[in-house]
Each structure stands twice: as C-alpha cells, then as structure tokens.
PDB file of C-alpha atoms in Angstrom:
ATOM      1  CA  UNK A 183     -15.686 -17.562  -4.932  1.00  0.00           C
ATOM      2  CA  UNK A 184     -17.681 -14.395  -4.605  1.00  0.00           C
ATOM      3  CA  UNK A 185     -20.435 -15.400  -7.206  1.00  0.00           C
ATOM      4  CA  UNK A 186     -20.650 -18.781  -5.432  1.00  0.00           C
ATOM      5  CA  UNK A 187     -21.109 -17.444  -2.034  1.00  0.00           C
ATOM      6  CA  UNK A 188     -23.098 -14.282  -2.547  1.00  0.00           C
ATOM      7  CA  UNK A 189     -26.798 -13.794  -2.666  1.00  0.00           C
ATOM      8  CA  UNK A 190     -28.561 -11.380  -5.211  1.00  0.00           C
ATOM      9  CA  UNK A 191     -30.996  -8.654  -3.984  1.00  0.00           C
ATOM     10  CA  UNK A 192     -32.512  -5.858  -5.583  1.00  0.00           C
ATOM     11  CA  UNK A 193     -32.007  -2.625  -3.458  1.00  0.00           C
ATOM     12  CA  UNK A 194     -33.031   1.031  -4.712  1.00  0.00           C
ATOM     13  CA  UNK A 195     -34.211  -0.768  -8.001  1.00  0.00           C
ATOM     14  CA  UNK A 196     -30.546  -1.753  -9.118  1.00  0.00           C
ATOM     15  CA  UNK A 197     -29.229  -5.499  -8.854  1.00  0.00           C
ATOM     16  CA  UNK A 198     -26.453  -6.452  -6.023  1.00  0.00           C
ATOM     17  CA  UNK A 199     -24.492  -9.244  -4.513  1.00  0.00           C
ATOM     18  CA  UNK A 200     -24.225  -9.641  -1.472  1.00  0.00           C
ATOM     19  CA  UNK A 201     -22.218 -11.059   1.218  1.00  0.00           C
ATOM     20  CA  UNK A 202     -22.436 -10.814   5.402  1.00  0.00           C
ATOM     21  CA  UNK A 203     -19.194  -9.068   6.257  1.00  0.00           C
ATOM     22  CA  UNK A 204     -17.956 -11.398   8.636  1.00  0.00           C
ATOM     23  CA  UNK A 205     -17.866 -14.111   6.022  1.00  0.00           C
ATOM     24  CA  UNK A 206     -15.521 -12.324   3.778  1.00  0.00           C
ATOM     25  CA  UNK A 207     -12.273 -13.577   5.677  1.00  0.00           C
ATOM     26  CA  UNK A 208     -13.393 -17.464   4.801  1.00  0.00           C
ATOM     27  CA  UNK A 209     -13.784 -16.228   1.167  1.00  0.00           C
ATOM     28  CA  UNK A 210     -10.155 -14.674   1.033  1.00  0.00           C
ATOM     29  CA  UNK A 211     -11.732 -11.620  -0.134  1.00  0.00           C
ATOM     30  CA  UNK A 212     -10.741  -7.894   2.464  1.00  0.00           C
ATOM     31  CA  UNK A 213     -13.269  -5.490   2.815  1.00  0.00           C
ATOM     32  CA  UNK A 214     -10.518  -3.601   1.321  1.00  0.00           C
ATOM     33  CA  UNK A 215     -11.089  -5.849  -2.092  1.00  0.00           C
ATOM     34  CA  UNK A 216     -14.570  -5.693  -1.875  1.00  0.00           C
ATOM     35  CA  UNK A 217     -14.818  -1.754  -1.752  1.00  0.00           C
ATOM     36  CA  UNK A 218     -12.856  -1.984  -4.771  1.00  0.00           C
ATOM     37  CA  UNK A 219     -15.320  -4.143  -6.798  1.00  0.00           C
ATOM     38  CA  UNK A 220     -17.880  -1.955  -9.024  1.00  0.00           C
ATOM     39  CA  UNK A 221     -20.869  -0.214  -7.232  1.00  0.00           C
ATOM     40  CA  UNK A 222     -19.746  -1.494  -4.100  1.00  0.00           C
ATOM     41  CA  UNK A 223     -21.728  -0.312  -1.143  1.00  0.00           C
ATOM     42  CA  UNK A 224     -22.136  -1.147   2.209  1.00  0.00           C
ATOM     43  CA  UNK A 225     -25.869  -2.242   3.606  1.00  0.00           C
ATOM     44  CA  UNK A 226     -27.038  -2.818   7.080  1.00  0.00           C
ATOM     45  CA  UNK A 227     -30.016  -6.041   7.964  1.00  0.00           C
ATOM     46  CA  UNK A 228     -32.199  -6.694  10.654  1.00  0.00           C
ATOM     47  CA  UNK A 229     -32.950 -10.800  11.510  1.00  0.00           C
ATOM     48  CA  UNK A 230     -32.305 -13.113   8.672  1.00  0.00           C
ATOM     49  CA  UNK A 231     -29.041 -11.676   7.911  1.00  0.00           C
ATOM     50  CA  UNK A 232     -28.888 -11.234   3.909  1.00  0.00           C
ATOM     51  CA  UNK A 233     -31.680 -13.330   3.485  1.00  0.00           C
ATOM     52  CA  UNK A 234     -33.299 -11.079   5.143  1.00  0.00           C
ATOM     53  CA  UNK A 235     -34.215  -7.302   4.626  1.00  0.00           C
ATOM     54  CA  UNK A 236     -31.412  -4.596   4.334  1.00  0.00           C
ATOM     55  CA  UNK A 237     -31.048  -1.070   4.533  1.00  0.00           C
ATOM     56  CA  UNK A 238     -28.513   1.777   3.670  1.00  0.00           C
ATOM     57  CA  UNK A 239     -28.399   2.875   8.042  1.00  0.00           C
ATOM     58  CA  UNK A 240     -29.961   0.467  11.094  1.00  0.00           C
ATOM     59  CA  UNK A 241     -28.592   1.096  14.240  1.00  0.00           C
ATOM     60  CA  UNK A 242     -27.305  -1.159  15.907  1.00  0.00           C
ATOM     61  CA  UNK A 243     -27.154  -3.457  13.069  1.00  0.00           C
ATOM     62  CA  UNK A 244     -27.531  -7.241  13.125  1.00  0.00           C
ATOM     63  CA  UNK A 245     -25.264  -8.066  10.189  1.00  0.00           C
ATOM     64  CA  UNK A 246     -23.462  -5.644   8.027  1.00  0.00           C
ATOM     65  CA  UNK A 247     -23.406  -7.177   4.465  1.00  0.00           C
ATOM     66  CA  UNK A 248     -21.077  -6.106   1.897  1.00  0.00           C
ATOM     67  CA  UNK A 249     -22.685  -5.387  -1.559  1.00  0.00           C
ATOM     68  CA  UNK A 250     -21.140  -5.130  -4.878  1.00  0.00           C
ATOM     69  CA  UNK A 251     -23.176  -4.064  -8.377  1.00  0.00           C
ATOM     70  CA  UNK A 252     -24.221  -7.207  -9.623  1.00  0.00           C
ATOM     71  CA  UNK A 253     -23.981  -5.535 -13.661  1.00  0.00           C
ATOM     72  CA  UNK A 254     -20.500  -4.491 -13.193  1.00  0.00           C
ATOM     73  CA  UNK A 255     -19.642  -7.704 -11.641  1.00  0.00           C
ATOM     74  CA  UNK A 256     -20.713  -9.849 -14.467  1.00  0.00           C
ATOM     75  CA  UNK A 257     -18.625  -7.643 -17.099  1.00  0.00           C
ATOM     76  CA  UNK A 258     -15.789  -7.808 -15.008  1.00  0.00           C
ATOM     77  CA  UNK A 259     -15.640 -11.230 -15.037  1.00  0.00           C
ATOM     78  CA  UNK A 260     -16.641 -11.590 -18.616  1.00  0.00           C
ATOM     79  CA  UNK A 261     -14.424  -9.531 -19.893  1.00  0.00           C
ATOM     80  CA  UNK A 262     -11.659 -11.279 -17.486  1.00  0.00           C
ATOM     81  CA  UNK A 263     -12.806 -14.593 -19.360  1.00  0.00           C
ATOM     82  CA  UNK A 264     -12.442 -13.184 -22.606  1.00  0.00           C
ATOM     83  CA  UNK A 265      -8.944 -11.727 -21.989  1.00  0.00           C
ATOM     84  CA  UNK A 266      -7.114 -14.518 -19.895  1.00  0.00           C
ATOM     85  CA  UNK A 267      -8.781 -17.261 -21.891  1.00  0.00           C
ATOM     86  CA  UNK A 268     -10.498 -18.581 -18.411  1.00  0.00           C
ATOM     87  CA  UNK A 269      -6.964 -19.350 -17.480  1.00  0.00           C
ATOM     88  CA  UNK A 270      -7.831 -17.227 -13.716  1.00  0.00           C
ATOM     89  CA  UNK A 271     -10.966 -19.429 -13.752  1.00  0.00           C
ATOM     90  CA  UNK A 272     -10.092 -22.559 -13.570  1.00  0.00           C
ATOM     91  CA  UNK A 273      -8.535 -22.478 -10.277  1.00  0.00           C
ATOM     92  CA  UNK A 274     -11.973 -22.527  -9.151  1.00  0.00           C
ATOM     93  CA  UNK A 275     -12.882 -25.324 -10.567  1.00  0.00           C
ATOM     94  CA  UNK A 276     -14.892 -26.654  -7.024  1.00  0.00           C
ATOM     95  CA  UNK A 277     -16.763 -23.493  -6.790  1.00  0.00           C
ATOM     96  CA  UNK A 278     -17.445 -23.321 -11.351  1.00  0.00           C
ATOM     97  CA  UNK A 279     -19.185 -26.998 -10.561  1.00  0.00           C
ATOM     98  CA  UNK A 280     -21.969 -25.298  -8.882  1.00  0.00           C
ATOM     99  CA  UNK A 281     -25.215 -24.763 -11.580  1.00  0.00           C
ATOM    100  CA  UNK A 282     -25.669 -21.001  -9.968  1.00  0.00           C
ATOM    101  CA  UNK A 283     -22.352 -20.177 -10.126  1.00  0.00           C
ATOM    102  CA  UNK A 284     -21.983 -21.325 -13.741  1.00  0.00           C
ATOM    103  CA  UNK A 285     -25.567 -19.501 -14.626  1.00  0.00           C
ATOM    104  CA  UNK A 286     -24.048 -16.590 -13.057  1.00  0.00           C
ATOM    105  CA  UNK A 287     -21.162 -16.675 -15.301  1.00  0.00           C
ATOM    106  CA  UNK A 288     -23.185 -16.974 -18.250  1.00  0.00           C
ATOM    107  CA  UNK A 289     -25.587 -14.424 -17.507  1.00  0.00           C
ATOM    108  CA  UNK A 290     -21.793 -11.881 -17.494  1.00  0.00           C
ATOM    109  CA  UNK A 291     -21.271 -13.653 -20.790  1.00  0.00           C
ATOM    110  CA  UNK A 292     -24.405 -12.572 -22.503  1.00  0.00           C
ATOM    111  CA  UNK A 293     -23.841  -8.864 -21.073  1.00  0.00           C
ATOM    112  CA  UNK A 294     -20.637  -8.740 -22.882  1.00  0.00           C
ATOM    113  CA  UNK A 295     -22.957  -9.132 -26.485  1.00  0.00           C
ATOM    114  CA  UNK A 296     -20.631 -11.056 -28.070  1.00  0.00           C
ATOM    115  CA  UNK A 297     -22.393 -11.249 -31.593  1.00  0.00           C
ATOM    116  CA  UNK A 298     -19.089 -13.425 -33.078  1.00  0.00           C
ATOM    117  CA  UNK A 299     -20.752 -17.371 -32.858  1.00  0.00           C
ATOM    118  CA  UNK A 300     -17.292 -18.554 -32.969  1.00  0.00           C
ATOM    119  CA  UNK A 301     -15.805 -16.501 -30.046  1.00  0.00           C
ATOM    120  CA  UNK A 302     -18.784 -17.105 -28.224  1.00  0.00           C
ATOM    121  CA  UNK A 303     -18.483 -20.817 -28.773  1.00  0.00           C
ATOM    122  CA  UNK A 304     -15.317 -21.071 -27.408  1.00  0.00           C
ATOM    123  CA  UNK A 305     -15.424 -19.088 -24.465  1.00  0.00           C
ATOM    124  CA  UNK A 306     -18.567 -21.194 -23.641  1.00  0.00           C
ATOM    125  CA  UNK A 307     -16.737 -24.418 -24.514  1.00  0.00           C
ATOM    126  CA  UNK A 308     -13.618 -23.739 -22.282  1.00  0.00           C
ATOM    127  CA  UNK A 309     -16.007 -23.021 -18.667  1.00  0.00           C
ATOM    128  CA  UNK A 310     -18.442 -26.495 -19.777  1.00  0.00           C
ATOM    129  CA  UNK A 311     -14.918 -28.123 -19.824  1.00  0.00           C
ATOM    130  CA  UNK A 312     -14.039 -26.540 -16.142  1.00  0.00           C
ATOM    131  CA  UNK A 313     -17.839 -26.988 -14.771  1.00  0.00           C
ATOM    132  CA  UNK A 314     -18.707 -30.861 -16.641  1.00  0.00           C
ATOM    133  CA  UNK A 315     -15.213 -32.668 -15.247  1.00  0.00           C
ATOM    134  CA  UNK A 316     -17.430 -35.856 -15.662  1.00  0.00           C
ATOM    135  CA  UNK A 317     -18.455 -35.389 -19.001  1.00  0.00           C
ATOM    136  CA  UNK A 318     -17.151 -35.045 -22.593  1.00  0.00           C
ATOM    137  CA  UNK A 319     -17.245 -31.679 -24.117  1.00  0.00           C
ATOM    138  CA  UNK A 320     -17.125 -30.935 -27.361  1.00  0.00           C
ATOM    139  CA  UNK A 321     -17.846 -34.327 -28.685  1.00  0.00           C
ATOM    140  CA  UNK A 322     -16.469 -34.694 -32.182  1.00  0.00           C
ATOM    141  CA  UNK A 323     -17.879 -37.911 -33.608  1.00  0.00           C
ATOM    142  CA  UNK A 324     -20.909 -40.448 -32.936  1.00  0.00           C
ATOM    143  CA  UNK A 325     -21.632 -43.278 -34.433  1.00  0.00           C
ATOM    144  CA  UNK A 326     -25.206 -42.543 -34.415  1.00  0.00           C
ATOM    145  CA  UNK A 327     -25.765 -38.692 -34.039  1.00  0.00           C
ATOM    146  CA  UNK A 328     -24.705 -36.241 -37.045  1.00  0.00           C
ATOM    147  CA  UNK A 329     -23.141 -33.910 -34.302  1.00  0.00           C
ATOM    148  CA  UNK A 330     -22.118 -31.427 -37.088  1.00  0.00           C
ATOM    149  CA  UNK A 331     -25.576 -30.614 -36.869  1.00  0.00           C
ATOM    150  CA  UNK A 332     -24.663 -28.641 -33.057  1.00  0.00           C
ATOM    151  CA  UNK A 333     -22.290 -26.291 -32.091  1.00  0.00           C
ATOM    152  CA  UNK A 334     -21.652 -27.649 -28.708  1.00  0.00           C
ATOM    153  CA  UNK A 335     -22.391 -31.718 -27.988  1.00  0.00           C
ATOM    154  CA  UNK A 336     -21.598 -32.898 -24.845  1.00  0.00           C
ATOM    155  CA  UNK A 337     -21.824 -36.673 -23.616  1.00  0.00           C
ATOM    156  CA  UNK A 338     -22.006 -37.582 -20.189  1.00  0.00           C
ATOM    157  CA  UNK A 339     -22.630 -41.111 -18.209  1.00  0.00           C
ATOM    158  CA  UNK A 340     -26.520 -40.542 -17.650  1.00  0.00           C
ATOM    159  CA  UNK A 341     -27.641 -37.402 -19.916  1.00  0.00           C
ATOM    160  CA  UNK A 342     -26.445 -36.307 -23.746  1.00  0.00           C
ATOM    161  CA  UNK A 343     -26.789 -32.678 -24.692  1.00  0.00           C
ATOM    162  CA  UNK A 344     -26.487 -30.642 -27.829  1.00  0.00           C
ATOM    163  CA  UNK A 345     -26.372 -26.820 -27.650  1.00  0.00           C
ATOM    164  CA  UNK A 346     -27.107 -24.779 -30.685  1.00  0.00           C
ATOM    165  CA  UNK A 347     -26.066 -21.213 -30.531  1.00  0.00           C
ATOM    166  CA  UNK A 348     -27.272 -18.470 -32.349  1.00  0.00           C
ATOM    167  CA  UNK A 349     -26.530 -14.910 -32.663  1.00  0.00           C
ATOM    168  CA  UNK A 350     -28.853 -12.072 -33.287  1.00  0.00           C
ATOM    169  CA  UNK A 351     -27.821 -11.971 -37.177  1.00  0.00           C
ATOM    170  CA  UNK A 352     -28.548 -15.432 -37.658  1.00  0.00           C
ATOM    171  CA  UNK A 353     -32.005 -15.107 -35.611  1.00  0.00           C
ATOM    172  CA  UNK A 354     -32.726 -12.075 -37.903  1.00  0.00           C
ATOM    173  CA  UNK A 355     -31.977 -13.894 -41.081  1.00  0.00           C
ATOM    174  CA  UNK A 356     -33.984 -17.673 -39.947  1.00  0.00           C
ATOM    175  CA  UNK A 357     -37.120 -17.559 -41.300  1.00  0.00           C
ATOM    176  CA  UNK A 358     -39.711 -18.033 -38.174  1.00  0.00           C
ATOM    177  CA  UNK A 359     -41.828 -20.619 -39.673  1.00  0.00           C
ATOM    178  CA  UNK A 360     -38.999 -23.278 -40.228  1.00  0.00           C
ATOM    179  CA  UNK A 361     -37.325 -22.573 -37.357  1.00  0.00           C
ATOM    180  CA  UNK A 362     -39.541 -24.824 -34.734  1.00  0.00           C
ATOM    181  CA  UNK A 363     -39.309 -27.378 -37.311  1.00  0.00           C
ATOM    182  CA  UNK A 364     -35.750 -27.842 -37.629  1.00  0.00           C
ATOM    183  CA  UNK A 365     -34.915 -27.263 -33.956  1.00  0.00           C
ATOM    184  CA  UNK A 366     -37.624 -30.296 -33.143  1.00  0.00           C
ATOM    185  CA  UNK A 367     -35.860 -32.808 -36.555  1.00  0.00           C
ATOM    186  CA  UNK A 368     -32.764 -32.345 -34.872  1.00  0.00           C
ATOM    187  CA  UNK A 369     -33.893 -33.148 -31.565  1.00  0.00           C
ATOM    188  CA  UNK A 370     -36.013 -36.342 -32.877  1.00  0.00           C
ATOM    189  CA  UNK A 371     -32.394 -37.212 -34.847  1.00  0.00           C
ATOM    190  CA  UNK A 372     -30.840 -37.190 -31.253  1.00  0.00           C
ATOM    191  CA  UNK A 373     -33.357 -39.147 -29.250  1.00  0.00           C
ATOM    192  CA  UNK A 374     -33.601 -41.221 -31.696  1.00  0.00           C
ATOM    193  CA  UNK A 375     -29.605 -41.935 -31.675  1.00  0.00           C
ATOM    194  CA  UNK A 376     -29.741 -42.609 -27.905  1.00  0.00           C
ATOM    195  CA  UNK A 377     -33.207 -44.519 -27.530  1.00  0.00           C
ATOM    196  CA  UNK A 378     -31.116 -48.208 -27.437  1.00  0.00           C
ATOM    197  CA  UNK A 379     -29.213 -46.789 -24.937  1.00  0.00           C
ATOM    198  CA  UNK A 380     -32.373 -45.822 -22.908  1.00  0.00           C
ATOM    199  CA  UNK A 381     -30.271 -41.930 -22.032  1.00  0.00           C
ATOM    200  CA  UNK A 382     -31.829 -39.116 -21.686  1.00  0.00           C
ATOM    201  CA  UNK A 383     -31.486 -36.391 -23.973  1.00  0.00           C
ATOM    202  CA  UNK A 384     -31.533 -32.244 -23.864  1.00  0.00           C
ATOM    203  CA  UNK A 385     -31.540 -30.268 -27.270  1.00  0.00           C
ATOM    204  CA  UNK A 386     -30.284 -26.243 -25.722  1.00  0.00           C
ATOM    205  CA  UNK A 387     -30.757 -22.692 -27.907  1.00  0.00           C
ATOM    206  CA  UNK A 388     -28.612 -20.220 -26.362  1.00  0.00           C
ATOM    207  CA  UNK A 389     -28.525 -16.823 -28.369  1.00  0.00           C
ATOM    208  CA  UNK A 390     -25.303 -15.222 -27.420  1.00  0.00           C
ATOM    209  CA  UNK A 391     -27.045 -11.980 -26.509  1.00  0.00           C
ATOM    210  CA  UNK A 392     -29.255 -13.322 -24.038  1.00  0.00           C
ATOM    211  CA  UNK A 393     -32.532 -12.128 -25.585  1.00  0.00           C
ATOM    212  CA  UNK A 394     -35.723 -14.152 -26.192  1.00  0.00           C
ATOM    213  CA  UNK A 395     -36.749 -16.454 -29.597  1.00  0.00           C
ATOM    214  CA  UNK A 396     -39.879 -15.487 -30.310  1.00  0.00           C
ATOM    215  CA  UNK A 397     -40.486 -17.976 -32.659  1.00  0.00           C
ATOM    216  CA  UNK A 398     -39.320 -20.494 -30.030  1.00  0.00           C
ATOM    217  CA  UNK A 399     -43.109 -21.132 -29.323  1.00  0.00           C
ATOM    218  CA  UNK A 400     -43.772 -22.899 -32.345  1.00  0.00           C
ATOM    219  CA  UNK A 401     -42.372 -25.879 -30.457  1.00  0.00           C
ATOM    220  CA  UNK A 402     -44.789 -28.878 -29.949  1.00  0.00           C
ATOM    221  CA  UNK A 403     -45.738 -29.220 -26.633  1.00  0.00           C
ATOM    222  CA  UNK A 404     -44.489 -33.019 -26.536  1.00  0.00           C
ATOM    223  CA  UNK A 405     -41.042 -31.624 -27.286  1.00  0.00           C
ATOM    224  CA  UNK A 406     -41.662 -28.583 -24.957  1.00  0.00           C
ATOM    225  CA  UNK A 407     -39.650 -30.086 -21.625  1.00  0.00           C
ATOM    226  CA  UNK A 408     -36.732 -31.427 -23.777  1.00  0.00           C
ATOM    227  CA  UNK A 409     -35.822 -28.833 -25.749  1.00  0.00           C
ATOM    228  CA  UNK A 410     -34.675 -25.654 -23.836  1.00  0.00           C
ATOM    229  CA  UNK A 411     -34.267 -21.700 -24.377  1.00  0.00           C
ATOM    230  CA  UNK A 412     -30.790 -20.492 -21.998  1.00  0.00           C
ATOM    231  CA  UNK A 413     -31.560 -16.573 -21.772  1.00  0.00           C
ATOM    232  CA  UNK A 414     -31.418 -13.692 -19.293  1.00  0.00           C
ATOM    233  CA  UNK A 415     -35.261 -14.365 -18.690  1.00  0.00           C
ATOM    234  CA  UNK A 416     -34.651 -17.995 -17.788  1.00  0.00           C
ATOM    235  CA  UNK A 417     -31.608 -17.733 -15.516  1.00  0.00           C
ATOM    236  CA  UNK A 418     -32.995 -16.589 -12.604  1.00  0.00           C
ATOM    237  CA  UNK A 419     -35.700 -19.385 -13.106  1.00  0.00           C
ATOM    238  CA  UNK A 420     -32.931 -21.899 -13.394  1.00  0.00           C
ATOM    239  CA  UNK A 421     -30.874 -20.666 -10.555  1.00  0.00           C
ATOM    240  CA  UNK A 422     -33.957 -20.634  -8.104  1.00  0.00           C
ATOM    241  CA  UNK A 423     -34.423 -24.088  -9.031  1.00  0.00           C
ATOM    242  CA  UNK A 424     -30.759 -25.316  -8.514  1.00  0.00           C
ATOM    243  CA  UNK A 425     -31.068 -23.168  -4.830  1.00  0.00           C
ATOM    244  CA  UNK A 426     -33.935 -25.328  -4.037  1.00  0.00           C
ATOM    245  CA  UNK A 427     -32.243 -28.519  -4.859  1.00  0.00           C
ATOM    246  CA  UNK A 428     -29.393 -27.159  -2.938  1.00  0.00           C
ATOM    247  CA  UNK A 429     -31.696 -26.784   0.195  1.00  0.00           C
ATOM    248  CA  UNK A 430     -33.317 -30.245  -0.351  1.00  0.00           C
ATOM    249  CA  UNK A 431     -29.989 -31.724  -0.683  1.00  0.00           C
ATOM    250  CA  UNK A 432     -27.871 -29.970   1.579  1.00  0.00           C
ATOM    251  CA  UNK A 433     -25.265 -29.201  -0.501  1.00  0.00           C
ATOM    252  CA  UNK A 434     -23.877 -27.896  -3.185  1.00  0.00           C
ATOM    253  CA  UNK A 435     -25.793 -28.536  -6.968  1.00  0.00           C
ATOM    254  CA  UNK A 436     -23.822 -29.364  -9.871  1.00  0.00           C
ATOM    255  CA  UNK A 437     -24.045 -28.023 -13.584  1.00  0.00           C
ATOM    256  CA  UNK A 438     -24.314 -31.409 -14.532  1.00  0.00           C
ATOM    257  CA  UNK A 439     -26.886 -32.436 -11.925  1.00  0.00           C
ATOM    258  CA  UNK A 440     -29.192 -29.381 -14.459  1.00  0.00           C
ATOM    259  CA  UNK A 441     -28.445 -30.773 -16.943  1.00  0.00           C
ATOM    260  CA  UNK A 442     -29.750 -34.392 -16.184  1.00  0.00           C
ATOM    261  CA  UNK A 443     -32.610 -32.185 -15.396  1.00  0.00           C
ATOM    262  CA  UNK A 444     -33.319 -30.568 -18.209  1.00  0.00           C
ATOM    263  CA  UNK A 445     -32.793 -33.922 -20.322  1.00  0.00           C
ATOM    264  CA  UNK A 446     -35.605 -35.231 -17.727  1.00  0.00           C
ATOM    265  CA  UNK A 447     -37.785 -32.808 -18.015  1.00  0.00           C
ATOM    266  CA  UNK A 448     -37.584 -31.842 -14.631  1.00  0.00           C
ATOM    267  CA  UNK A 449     -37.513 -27.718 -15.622  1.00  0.00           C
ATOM    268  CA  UNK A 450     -39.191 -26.778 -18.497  1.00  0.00           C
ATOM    269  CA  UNK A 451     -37.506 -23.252 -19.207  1.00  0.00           C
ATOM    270  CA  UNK A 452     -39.724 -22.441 -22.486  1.00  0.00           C
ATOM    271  CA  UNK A 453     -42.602 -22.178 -20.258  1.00  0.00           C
ATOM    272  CA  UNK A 454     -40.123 -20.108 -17.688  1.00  0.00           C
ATOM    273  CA  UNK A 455     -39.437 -17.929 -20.713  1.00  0.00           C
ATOM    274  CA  UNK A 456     -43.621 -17.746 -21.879  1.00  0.00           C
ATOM    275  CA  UNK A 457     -44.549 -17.013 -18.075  1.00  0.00           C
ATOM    276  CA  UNK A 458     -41.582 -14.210 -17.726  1.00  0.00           C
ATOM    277  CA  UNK A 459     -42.457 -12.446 -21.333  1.00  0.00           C
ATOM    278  CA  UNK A 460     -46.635 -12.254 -20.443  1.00  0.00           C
ATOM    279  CA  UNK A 461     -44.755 -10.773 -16.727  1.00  0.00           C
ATOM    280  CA  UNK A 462     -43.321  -8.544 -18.405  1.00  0.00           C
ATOM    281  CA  UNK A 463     -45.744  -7.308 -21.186  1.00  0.00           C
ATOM    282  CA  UNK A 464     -48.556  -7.463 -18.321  1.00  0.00           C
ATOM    283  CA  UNK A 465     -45.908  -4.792 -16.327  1.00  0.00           C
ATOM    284  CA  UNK A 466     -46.090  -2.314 -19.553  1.00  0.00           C
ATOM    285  CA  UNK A 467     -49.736  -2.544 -20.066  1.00  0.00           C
ATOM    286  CA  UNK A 468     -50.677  -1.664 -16.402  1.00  0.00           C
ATOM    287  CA  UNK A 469     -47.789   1.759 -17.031  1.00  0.00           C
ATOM    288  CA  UNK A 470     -49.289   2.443 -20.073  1.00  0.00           C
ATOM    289  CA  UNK A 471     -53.047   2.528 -18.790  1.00  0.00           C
ATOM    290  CA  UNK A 472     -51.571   4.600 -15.487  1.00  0.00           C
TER     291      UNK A 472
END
C-alpha cells in the first residue's frame, strides 16, 4: 500500500518516499509504523503538498509528509519476497496491479543482486502471476512459438510477451557480437508465430542485477520499439510514463496496460536506456573537466 500511494523525491541527495501525514490513517499505516520503516524522517512542504517542495523545518507548515528511505524500503520488501515466498504480497493484489507499484517492486528485486537465474525467475514469476490476473504466466506450450527459447512467456487476450533473463555471469560469458542477433531471431520467431493472429508482440531482457547491456545497441532500429531492456536506468522512465497515463486516465494504470504498450511500441525503453547512459557519462565528463 505504501509503494502504491507514496511519491519519490530526492532530498539532501538520498532517495525517499513520501506520504502527506494525514493520509496515513486511509493507508492503515501509524505514524508509529512509519517511524519504524528505514531512514524514516519527517519533512515539512509549502503549497503543492508532496508534489510540491519540502524541507527538514517550515513554520507553520502546510502539510507535514512522512518520508521513509526509498533504498531500505526496496530491500525490505525484497528480502520479505524472498523469505515468505510473496505469500504477504498477495493480499495486495489491487494495489500489485498498478505498473508503478510493480516497477517499484522490481527495482527492490534487482537491489537484492540475486545472481541465481533460477531464484530470480521464480520470484519474478510468482508477482507477474499476482500483477497479470488476466493473463497466462508462465506459458508452457504453443503450437507455434518454441517457448523453451524464454525464461518467462506470458499470453494475454491483446499482447504476448517473452522475457529473457540474464545474469551478470551469463552477460560476461555471451559473446557481444551474437548477442543482438539472437535476441532479434527470437523475436522474428515470435512475431512471426502471432502474425495470423494479428497480436502484438514484446520480446523483454531483464538482467537480474539491474545493470545496463551494452551490447544491447546492436539492435536494428526496426526491432528497436519491440524489443525492450527492464533495468534500474529504465524504471523511472517507465514509471513516469505509467503516472502520465494515470493522469490522462484518471485512474489507476495496470502492469498489463505496459505491457500492451511496450508490444505497441508505445515506450521505447532502449532509447530510455541510450538517453540515460550519454546523461550519465555527460555528468562525469563535466566533474572530470571541473
């Protein structure tokens, strides 16, 4: 409940979420509870509430918001995931429908650096279950598609999507060149399984650390808005773009709602990934000449 109602800010260069105090009751959550939470910490904000601007002391204060550390947050569920089996999670199975809230969840996941494919695979499995309640997950057979070829292929009424996962060892050990070529003859392979049906189609890397592919840019551009990188640079791209939708729609954004996305080409989040690595490269060139 708290990742789905909480916004992030950044305040005194470390990550937060936030949430207006006088919210918390309608969340089930005590001040109490929140205090509690890692890096908790209370912050006071002038007009626009949270969405506004905050500081450690205003007086009087508009809104008091209640912050927690957004870092030990995401462990703490992680690890909470990874010990009860995502038994606690599913009782928010409402709230786990909404994309942010499920980004959120997997950004935790990738903090954890679970380097084990197989444990990471079925941790990720068990919350697509829980967030896709409209869609098979975990497709064993098609009578077209070789799903052996995916770790994760999930079918749903307007959208099919295969994830492949990859952890750093096997990144290490892929040689670069043939990479871009085998993720794009697996994606052709699935298009070309679906193009009677007329469905759209998504083809998803996610390394289970988080961390960029470089040689992901060997992609050809046709393939470019199909085929999609899930990493901690292309979260927060994804999540602004499911909180737009949200404001557009008025109301809440599902998982699969991205996904349909994604199959549509609606985000392309290898070009989030290029446009966040030259950010970031562009950020250490300007320290180093300083």
């Amino acid at each position: 409940m708290l990742l789905s109602a909480a916004e992030g800010y950044v305040i005194g260069g470390e990550r937060y979420y936030c949430v207006v105090e006088s919210q918390l009751p309608f969340l089930g959550i005590s001040v109490d509870e929140m205090e509690s939470l890692p890096g908790a910490r209370s912050v006071c904000c002038w007009e626009g509430g949270v969405c506004g601007d905050c500081v450690e002391s205003l007086w009087p204060p508009i809104y008091v918001a209640r912050c927690v550390g957004a870092r030990g947050l995401e462990e703490l569920i992680a690890s909470s995931c990874i010990q009860g089996g995502l038994k606690g999670v599913s009782r928010q199975e409402h709230v786990l429908e909404r994309c942010v809230v499920f980004l959120r969840l997997l950004s935790a996941l990738f903090k954890m650096r679970i380097n084990n494919e197989v444990m990471f695979k079925r941790i990720l499995e068990g919350l697509l279950r829980i967030t896709l309640p409209d869609c098979i997950v975990g497709v064993e057979s098609h009578p077209r598609f070789d799903v052996s070829r995916v770790d994760i292929f999930i079918e749903c009424r307007d959208a099919a999507v295969a994830i492949d996962i990859k952890s750093p060892k096997d990144i290490r050990d892929t040689p670069a060149k043939s990479t871009p070529d085998q993720i794009a003859k697996t994606f052709m392979h699935l298009r070309e399984s679906y193009q009677w049906e007329r469905k759209p189609v998504a083809f998803i890397v996610i390394p289970t650390n988080g961390q960029p592919i470089p040689y992901f840019y060997g992609i050809g551009e046709r393939e470019k808005g199909y085929i999609h990188l899930l990493t901690l640079l292309t979260i927060p791209g994804l999540e602004k773009y499911c909180k737009k939708m949200e404001r557009e729609q008025d109301r809440p954004f599902t998982l699969h709602e991205l996904l349909y996305a994604l199959a549509t080409a609606k985000v392309e989040t290898i070009h989030i990934e290029e446009r966040e690595l030259a950010r970031f490269f562009r950020r250490h060139l300007d320290t180093a000449e300083l």
